[in-house]
mmCIF file of C-alpha atoms in Angstrom:
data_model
loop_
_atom_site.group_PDB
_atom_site.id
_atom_site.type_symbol
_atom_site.label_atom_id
_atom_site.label_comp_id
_atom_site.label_asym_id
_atom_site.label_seq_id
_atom_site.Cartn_x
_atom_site.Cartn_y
_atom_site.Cartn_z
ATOM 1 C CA UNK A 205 89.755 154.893 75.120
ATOM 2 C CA UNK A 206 93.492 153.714 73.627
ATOM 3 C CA UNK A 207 95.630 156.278 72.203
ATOM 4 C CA UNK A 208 96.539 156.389 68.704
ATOM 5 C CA UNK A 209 99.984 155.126 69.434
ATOM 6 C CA UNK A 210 99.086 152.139 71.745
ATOM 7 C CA UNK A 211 96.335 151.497 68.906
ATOM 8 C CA UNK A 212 98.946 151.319 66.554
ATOM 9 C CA UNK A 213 101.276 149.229 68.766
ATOM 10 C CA UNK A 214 98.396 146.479 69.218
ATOM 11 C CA UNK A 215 97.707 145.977 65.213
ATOM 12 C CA UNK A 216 101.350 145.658 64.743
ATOM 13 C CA UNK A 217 101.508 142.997 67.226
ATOM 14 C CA UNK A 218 98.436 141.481 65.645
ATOM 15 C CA UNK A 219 99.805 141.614 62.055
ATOM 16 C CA UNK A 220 102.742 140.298 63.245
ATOM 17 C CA UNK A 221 101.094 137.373 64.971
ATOM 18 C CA UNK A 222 98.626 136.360 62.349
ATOM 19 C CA UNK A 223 101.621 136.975 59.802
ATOM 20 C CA UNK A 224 103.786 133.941 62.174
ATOM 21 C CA UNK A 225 100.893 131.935 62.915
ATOM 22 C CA UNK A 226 98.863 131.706 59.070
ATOM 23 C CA UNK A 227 101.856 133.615 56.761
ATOM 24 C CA UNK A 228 99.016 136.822 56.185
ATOM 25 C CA UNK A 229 98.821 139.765 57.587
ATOM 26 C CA UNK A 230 95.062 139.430 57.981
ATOM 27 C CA UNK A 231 95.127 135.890 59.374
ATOM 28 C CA UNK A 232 93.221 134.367 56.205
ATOM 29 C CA UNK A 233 95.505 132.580 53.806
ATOM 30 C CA UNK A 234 93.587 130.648 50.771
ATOM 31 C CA UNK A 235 93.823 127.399 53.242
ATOM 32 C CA UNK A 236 92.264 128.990 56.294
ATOM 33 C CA UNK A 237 88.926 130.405 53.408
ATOM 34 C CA UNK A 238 88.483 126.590 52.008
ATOM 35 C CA UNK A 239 87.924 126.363 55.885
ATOM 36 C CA UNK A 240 84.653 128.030 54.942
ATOM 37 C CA UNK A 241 83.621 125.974 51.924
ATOM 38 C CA UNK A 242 82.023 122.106 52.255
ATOM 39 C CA UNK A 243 79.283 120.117 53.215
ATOM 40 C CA UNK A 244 79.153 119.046 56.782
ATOM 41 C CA UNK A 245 80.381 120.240 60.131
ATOM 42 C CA UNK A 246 83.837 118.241 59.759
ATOM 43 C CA UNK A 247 85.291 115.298 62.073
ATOM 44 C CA UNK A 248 85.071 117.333 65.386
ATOM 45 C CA UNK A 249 82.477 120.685 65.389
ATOM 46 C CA UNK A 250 81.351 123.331 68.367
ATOM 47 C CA UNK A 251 81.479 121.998 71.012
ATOM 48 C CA UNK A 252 84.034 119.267 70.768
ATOM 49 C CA UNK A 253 86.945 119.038 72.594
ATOM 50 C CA UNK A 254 89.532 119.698 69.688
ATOM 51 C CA UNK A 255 88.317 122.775 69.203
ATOM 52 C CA UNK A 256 88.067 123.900 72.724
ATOM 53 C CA UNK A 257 91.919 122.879 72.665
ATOM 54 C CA UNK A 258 93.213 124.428 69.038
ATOM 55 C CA UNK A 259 90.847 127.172 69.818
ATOM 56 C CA UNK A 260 92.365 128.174 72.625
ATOM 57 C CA UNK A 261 95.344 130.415 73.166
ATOM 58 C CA UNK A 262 97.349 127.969 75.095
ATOM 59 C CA UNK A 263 98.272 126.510 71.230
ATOM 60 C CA UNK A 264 101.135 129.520 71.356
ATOM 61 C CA UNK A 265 102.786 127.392 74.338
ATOM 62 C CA UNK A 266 101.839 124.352 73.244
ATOM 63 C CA UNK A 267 103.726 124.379 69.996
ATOM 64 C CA UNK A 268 106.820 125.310 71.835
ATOM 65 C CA UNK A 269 106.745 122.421 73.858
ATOM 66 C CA UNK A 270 105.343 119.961 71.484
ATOM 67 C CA UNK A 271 108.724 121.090 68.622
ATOM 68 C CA UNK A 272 111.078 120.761 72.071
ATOM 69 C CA UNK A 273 109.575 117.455 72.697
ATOM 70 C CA UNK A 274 110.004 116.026 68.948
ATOM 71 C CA UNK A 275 113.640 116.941 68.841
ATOM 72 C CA UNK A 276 114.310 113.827 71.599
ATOM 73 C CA UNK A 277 113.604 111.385 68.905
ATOM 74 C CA UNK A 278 116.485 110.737 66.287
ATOM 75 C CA UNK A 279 114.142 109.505 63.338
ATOM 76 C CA UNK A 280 112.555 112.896 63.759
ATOM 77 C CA UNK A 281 115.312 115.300 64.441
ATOM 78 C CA UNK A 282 116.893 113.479 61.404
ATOM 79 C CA UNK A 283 113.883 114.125 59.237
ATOM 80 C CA UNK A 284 113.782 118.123 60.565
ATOM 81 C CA UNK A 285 117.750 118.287 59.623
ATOM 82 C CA UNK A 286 117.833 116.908 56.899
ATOM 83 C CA UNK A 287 114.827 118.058 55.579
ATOM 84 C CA UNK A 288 113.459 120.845 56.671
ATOM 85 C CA UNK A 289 114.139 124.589 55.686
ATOM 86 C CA UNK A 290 114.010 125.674 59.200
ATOM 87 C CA UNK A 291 116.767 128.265 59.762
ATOM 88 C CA UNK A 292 116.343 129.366 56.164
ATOM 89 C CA UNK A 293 112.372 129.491 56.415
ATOM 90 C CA UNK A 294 111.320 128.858 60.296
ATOM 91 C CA UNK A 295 107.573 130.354 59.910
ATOM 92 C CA UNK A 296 106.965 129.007 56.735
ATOM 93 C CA UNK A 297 107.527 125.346 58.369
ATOM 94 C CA UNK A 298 105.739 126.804 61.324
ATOM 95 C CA UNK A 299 102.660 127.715 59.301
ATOM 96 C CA UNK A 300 102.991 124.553 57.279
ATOM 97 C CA UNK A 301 102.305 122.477 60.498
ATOM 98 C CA UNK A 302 99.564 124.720 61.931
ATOM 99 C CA UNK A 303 97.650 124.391 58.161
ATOM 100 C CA UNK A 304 97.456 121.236 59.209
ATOM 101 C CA UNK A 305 95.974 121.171 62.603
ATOM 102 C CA UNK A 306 93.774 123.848 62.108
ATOM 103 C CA UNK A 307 92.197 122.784 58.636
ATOM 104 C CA UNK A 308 91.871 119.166 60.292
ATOM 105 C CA UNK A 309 90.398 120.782 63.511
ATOM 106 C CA UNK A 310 87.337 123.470 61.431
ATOM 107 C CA UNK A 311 87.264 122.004 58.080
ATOM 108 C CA UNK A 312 84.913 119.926 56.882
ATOM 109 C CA UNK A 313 85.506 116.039 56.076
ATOM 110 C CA UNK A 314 86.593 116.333 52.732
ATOM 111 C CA UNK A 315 89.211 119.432 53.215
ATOM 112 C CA UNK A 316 90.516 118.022 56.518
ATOM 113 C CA UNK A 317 91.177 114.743 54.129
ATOM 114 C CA UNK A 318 93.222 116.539 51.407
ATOM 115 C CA UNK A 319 95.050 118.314 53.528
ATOM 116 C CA UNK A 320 96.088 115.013 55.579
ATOM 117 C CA UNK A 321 97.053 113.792 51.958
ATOM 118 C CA UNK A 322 99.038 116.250 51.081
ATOM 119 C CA UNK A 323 100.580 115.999 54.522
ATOM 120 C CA UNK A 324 101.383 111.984 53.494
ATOM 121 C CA UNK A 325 102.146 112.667 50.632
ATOM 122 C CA UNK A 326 105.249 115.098 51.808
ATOM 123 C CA UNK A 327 105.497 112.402 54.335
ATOM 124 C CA UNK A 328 106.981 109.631 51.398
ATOM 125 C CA UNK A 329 109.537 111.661 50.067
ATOM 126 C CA UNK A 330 111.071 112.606 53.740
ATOM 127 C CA UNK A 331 114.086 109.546 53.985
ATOM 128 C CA UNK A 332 117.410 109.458 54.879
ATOM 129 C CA UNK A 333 119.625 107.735 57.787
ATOM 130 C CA UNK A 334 119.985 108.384 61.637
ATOM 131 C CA UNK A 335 122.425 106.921 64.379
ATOM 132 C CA UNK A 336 120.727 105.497 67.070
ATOM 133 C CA UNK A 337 121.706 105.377 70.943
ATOM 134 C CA UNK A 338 123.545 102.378 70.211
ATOM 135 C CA UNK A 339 125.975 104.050 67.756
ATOM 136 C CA UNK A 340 123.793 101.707 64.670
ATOM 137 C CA UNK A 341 122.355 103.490 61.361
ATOM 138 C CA UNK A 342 119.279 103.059 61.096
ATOM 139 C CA UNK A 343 117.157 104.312 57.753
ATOM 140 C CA UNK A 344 113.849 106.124 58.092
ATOM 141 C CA UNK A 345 111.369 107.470 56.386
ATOM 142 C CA UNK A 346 108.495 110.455 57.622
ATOM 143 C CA UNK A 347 106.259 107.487 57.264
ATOM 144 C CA UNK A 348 107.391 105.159 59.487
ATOM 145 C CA UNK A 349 104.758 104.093 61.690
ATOM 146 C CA UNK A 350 107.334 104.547 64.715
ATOM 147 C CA UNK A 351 108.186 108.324 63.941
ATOM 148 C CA UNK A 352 104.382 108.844 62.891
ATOM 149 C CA UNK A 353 103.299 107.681 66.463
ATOM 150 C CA UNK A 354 106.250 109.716 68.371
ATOM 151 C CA UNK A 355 105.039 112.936 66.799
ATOM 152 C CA UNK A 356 101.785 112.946 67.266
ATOM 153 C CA UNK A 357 101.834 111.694 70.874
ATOM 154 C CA UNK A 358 103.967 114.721 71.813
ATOM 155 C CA UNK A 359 101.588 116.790 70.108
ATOM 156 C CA UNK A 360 98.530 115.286 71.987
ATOM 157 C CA UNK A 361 100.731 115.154 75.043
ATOM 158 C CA UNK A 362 102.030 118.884 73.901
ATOM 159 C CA UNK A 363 98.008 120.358 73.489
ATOM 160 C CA UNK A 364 96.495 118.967 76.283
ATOM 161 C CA UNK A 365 99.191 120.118 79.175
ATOM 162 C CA UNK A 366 99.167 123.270 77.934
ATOM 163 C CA UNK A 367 95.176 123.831 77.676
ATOM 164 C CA UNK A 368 95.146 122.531 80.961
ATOM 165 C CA UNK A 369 97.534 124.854 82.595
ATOM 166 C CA UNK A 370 96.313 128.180 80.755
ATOM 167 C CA UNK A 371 92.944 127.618 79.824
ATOM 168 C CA UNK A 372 89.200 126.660 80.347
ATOM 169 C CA UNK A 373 88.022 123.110 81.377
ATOM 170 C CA UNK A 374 87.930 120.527 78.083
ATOM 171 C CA UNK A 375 84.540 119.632 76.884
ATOM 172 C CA UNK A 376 84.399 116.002 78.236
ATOM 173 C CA UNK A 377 87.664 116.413 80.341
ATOM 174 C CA UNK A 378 91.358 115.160 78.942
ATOM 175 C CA UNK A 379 90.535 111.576 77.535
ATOM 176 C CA UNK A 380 87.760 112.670 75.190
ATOM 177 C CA UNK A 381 90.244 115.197 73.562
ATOM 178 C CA UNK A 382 92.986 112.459 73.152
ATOM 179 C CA UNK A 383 90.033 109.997 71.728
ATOM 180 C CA UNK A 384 88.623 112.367 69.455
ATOM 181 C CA UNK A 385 92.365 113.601 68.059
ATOM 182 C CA UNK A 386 93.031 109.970 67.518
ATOM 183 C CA UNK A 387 91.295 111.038 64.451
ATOM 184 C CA UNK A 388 93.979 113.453 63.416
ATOM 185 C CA UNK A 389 96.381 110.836 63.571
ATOM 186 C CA UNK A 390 94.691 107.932 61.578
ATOM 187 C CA UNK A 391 94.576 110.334 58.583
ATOM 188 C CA UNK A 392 98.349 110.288 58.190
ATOM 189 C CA UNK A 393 98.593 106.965 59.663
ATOM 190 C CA UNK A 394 99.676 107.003 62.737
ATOM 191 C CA UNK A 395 98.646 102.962 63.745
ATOM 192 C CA UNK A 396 97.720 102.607 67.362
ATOM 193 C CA UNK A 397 97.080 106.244 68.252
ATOM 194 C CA UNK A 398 95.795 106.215 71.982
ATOM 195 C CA UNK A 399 92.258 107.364 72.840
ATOM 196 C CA UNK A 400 92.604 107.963 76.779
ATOM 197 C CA UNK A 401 94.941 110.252 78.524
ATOM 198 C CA UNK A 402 96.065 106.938 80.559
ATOM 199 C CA UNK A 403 97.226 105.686 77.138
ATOM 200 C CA UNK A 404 98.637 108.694 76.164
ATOM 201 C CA UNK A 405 101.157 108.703 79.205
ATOM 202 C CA UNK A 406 101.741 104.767 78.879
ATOM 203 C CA UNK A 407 102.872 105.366 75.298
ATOM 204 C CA UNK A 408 104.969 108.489 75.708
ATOM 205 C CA UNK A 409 106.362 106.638 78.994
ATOM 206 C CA UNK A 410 107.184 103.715 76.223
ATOM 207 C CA UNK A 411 108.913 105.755 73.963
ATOM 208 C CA UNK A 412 111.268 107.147 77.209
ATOM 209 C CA UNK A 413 111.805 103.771 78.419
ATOM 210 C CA UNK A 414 112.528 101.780 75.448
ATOM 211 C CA UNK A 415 116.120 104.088 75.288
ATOM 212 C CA UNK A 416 115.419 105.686 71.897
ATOM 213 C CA UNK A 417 115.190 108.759 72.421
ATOM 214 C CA UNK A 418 118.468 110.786 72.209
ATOM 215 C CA UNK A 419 120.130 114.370 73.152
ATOM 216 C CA UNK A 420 123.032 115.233 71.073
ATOM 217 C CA UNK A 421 124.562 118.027 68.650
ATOM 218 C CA UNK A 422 121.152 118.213 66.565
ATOM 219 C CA UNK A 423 119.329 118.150 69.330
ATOM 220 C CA UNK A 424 121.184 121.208 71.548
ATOM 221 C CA UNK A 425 121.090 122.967 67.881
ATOM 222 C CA UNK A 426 117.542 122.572 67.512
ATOM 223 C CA UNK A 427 116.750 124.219 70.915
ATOM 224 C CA UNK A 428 118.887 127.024 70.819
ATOM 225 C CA UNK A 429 116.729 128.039 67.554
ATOM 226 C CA UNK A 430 113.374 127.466 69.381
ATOM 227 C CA UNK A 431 114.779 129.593 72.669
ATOM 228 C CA UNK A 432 115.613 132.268 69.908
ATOM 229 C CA UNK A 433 114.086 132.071 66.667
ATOM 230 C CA UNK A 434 113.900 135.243 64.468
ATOM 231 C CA UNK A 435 110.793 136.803 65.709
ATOM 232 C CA UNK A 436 109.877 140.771 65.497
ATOM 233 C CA UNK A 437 111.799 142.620 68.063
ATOM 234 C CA UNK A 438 108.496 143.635 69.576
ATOM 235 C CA UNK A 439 107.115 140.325 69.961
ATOM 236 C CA UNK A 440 110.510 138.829 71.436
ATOM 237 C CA UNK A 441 109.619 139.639 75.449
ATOM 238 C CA UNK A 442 106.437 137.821 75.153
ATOM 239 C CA UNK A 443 107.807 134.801 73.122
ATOM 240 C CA UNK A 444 110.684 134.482 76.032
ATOM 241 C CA UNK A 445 108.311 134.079 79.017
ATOM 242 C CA UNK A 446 105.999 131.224 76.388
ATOM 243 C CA UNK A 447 109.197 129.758 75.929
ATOM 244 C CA UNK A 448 109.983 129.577 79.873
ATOM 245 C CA UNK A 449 106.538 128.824 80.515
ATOM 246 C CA UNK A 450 106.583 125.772 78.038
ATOM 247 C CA UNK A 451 110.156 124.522 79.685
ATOM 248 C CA UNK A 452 108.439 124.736 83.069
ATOM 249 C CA UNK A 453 105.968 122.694 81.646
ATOM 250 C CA UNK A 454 107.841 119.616 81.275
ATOM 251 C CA UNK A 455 108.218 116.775 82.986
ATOM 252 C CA UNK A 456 112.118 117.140 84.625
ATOM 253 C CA UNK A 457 113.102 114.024 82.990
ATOM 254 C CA UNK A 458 112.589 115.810 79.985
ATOM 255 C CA UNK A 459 114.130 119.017 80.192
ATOM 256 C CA UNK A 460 117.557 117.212 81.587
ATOM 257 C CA UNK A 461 117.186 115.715 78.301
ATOM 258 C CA UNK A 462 116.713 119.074 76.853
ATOM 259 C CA UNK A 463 119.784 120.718 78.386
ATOM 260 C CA UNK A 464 117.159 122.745 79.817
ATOM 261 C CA UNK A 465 116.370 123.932 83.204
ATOM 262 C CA UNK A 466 112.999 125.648 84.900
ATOM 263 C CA UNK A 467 113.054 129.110 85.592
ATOM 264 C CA UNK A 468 113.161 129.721 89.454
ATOM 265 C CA UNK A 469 110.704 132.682 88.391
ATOM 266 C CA UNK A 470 106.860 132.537 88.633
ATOM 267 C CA UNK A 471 106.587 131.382 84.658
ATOM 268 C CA UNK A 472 103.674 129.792 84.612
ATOM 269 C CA UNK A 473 101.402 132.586 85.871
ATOM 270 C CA UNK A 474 103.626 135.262 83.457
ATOM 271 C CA UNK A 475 102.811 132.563 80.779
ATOM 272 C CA UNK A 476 99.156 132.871 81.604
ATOM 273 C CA UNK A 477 99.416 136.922 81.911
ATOM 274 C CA UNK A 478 100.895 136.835 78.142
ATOM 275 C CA UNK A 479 98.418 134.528 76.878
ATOM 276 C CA UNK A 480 95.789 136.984 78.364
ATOM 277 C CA UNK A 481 97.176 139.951 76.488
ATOM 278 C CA UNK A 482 97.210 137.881 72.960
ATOM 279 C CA UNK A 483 93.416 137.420 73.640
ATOM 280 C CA UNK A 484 92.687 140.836 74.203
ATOM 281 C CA UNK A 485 95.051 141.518 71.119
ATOM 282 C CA UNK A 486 93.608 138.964 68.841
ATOM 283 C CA UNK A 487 89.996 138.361 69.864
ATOM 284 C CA UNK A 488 88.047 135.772 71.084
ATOM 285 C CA UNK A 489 87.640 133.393 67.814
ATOM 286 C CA UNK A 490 90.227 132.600 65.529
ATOM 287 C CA UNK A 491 89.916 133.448 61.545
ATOM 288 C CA UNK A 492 90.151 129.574 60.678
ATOM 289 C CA UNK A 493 86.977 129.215 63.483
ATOM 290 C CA UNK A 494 84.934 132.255 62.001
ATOM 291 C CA UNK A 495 85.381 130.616 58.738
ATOM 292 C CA UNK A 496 84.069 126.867 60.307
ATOM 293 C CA UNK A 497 80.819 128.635 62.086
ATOM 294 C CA UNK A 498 80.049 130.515 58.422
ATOM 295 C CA UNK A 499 80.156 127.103 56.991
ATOM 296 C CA UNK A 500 78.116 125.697 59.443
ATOM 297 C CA UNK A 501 75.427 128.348 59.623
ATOM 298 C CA UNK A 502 75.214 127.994 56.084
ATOM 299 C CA UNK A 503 74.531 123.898 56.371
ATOM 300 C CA UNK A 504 71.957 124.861 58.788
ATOM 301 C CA UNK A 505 69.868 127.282 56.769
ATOM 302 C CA UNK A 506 70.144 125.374 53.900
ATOM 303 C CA UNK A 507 68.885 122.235 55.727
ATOM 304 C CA UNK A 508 65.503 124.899 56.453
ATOM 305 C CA UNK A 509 65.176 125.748 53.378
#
């Protein structure tokens, strides 16, 4: 039996997690409950791939590598700069992008629509101007099909290596999760998305090869925040081996790009040991996947009836 104190301890760390991850305490904001509402079992449902991947814990380590990843790209590290209340409000731009993937992931058709509107619809007001690798300005908007295809590759890319590291086998191995998450990307319009880890690779490799992508000022900025962002003073130990675990994670081509280097300690298994713990801590099913399997249950009795 836990003592009072460690009990304590343990729903701190939980508050504090569901608090970073969903912006409540309890880990159901009014996004992750319309999660339970709807009419059919969504784009993806048990059993899928997607949500063996967002269910998963590895997410924590995957978003780390996936916001390292999108800093490489100008258009996008423009679009964060200029646009986005990071250092002012990091979580709320963290739980803005994880309202996405998770309502997309358990919600039903129609919900995992509005929410990829609203997403676009944020999308069109994002503009401004970047300099290129060439020294040229070049204008962009969130939109642009380039930037759209950049950010959700790394994401894909981000996801998969980390749920292949640090957790169970995929349902249908790595290229049906990349297929089926092409879905994810058509509703904000990403053009082209691939739908096989082979194509995956070959369009992340084209991205690196075509000499767009970029380290500078932003860029150096941008990681120092990640490596450090203003976390709970609890939380901080764990978020530091994630953070090492995620750098290790990456190609080296990548982190020389970063600035960053891989952490002659054994990270990845201290990675997996955290990850472990946040299980234990948080339980085995996600509030946003409770919510999808009420909603589901409830199709199926009805469909009895």
């Amino acid at each position: 039996m836990s003592s009072p104190r460690r009990s304590d301890r343990r729903d701190r760390w939980r508050s504090h997690l569901l608090s970073t991850l969903s912006g409540q305490s309890d880990g159901r904001p009014a996004w992750v409950q319309a999660i339970a509402e709807g009419d059919d079992v969504g784009y993806f449902g048990p059993g899928s791939a997607s949500w063996a991947v967002h269910g998963g814990m590895a997410t924590m380590v995957a978003g780390i590598r996936a916001l390292l990843m999108q800093t490489l790209h100008p258009g996008a590290m423009a679009g964060v700069h200029d646009w986005s209340r990071y250092k002012e409000d990091p979580l709320g731009r963290l739980t803005g992008t994880i309202r996405w993937l998770v309502t997309v992931t358990f919600a039903d058709t129609v919900v995992a629509d509005r929410e990829s509107g609203r997403v676009a619809h944020f999308h069109e007001r994002v503009r401004g101007e970047y300099v290129d690798n060439h020294g040229e300005t070049v204008p962009y908007t969130a939109g642009d099909p380039e930037l759209l295809s950049w950010v959700h590759v790394v994401f894909t890319d981000a996801f998969l290596a980390s749920h292949t590291l640090w957790d169970a086998p995929i349902p249908g191995g790595a290229d049906t999760y990349v297929r089926e998450w092409a879905k994810a990307g058509e509703l904000i319009g990403v053009q082209d998305a691939p739908r096989s880890e082979a194509e995956l690779r070959g369009q992340l490799e084209a991205f690196r090869a075509s000499g767009v992508l970029k380290s500078d000022e932003r860029v150096r900025e941008a990681v120092r925040f990640i490596r450090r962002p203003p976390l709970a003073k609890g939380f901080l130990p764990a978020y530091r081996i994630m953070f090492a675990g995620a750098v290790a994670s990456l190609p080296k081509e990548y982190r020389r790009m970063l600035g960053l280097r891989r952490s002659p300690l054994p990270v990845i298994w201290a990675t997996g040991r955290v990850l472990a713990v946040v299980r234990r801590v948080m339980g085995s099913e996600s509030s946003s996947e409770e919510a999808a399997l009420s909603r589901i249950r409830r199709l199926a009795r009805s469909a009895t009836l």
